[in-house]
PDB file of C-alpha atoms in Angstrom:
ATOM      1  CA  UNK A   1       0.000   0.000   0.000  1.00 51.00           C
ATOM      2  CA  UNK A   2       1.182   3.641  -0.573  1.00 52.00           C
ATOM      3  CA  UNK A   3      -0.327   7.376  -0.882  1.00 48.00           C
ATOM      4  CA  UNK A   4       0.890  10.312  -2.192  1.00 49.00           C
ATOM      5  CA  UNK A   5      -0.376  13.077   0.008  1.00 56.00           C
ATOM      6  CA  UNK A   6       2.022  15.363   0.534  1.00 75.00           C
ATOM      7  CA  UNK A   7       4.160  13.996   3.090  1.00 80.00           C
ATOM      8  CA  UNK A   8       7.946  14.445   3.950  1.00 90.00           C
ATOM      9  CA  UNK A   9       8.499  12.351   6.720  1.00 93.00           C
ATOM     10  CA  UNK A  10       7.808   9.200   8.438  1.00 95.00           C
ATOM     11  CA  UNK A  11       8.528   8.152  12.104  1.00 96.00           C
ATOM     12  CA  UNK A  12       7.883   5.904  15.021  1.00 97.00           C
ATOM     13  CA  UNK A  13       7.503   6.374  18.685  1.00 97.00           C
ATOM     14  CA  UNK A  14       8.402   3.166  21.052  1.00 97.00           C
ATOM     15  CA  UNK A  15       7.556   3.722  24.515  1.00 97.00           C
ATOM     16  CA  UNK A  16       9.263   0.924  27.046  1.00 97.00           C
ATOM     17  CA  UNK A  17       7.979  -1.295  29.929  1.00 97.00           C
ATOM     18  CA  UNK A  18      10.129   1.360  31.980  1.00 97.00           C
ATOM     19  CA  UNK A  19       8.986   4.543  30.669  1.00 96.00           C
ATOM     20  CA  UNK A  20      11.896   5.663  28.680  1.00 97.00           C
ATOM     21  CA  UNK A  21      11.162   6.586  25.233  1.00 97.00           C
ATOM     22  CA  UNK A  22      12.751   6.570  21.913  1.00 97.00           C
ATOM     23  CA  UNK A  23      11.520   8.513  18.590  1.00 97.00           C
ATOM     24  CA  UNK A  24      13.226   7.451  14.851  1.00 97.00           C
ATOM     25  CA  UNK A  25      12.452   9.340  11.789  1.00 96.00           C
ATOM     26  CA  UNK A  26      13.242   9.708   8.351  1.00 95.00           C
ATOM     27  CA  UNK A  27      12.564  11.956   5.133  1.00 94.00           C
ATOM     28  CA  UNK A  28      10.156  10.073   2.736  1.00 89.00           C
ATOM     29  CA  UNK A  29       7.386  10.983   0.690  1.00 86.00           C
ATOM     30  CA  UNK A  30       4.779   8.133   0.903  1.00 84.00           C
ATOM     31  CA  UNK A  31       3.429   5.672   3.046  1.00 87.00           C
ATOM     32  CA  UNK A  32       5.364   2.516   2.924  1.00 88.00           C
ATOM     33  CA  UNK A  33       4.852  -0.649   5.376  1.00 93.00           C
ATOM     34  CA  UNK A  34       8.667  -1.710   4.941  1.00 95.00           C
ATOM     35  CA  UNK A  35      10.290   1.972   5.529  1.00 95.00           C
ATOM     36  CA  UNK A  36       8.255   2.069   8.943  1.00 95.00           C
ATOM     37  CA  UNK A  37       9.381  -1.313  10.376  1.00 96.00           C
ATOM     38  CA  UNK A  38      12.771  -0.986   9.399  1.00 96.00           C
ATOM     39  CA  UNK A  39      12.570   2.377  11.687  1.00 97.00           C
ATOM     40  CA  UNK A  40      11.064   0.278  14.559  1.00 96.00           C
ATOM     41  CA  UNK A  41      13.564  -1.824  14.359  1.00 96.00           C
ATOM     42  CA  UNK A  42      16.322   0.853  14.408  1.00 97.00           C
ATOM     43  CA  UNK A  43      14.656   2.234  17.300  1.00 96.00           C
ATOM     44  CA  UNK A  44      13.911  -0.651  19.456  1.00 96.00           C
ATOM     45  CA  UNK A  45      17.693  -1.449  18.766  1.00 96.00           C
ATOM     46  CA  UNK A  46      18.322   1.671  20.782  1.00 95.00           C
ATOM     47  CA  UNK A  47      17.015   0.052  24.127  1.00 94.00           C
ATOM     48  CA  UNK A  48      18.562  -3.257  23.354  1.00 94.00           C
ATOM     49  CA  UNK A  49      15.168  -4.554  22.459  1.00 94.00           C
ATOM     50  CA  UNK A  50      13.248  -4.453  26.132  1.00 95.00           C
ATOM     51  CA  UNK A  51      10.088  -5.101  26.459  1.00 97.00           C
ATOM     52  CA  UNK A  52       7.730  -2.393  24.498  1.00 96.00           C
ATOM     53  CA  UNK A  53       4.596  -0.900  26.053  1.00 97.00           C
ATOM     54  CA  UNK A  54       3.482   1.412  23.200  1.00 97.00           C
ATOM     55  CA  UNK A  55       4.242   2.123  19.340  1.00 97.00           C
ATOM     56  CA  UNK A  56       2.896   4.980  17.840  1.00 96.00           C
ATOM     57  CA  UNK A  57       3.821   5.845  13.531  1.00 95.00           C
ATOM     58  CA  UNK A  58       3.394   9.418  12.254  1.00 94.00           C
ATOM     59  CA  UNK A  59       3.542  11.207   9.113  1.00 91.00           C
ATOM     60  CA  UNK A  60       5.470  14.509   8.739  1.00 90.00           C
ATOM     61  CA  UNK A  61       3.027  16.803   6.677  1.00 84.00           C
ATOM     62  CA  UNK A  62       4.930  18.681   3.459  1.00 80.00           C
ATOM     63  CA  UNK A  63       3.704  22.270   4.323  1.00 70.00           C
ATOM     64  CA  UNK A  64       3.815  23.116   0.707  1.00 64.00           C
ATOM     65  CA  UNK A  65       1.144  20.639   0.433  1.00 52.00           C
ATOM     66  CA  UNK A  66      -2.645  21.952  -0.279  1.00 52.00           C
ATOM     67  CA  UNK A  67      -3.778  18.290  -0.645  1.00 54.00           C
ATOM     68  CA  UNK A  68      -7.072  17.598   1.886  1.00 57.00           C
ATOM     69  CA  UNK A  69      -7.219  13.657   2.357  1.00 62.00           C
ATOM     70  CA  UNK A  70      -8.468  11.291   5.444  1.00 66.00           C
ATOM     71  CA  UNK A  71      -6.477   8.049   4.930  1.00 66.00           C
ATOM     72  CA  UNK A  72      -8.566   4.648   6.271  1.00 72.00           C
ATOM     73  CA  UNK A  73      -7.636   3.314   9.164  1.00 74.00           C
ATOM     74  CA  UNK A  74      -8.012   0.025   7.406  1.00 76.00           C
ATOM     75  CA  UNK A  75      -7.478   0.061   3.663  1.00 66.00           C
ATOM     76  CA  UNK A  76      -6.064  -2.137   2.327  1.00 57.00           C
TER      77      UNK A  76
END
C-alpha cells in the first residue's frame, strides 16, 4: 500500500515497559509498510530490544502541500 499526500516524513515512537522513550524518523514521501518497520527496528535497537509498552507511527506533513485527504484506518 502507498499514498501520495504530501508527506515528507515518516517516524515511530516506542515507549518501554520502563517509561523511557525513543523517537526514529526519516525523510520520505509516501506511506510505505517496509520503511516504517525498518525504523522500529532501528529504534527498538536503541534500548537493546526491552520489552515495548506502546508504538505509535506518524507522518510529517509537506507544508507546501494543499492536498485535503483522510487516509482509512483500514485500507487495504
Amino acid at each position: 500500500m502507498s499514498y501520495t499526500v504530501g508527506f515528507n516524513k515518516l517516524g515511530v515512537k516506542v515507549k518501554f515497559y520502563d517509561f523511557t522513550q525513543t523517537t526514529k524518523e526519516c525523510q520520505y514521501q509516501h506511506i510505505d509498510l517496509p520503511v516504517f518497520e525498518e525504523l522500529l527496528i532501528e529504534a527498538m535497537s536503541r534500548q537493546k530490544f526491552k520489552p515495548v509498552r506502546l508504538v505509535g507511527l506518524h507522518l510529517g506533513l509537506n507544508e507546501k502541500s494543499n492536498t485535503q485527504a483522510q487516509l482509512g484506518l483500514f485500507d487495504g
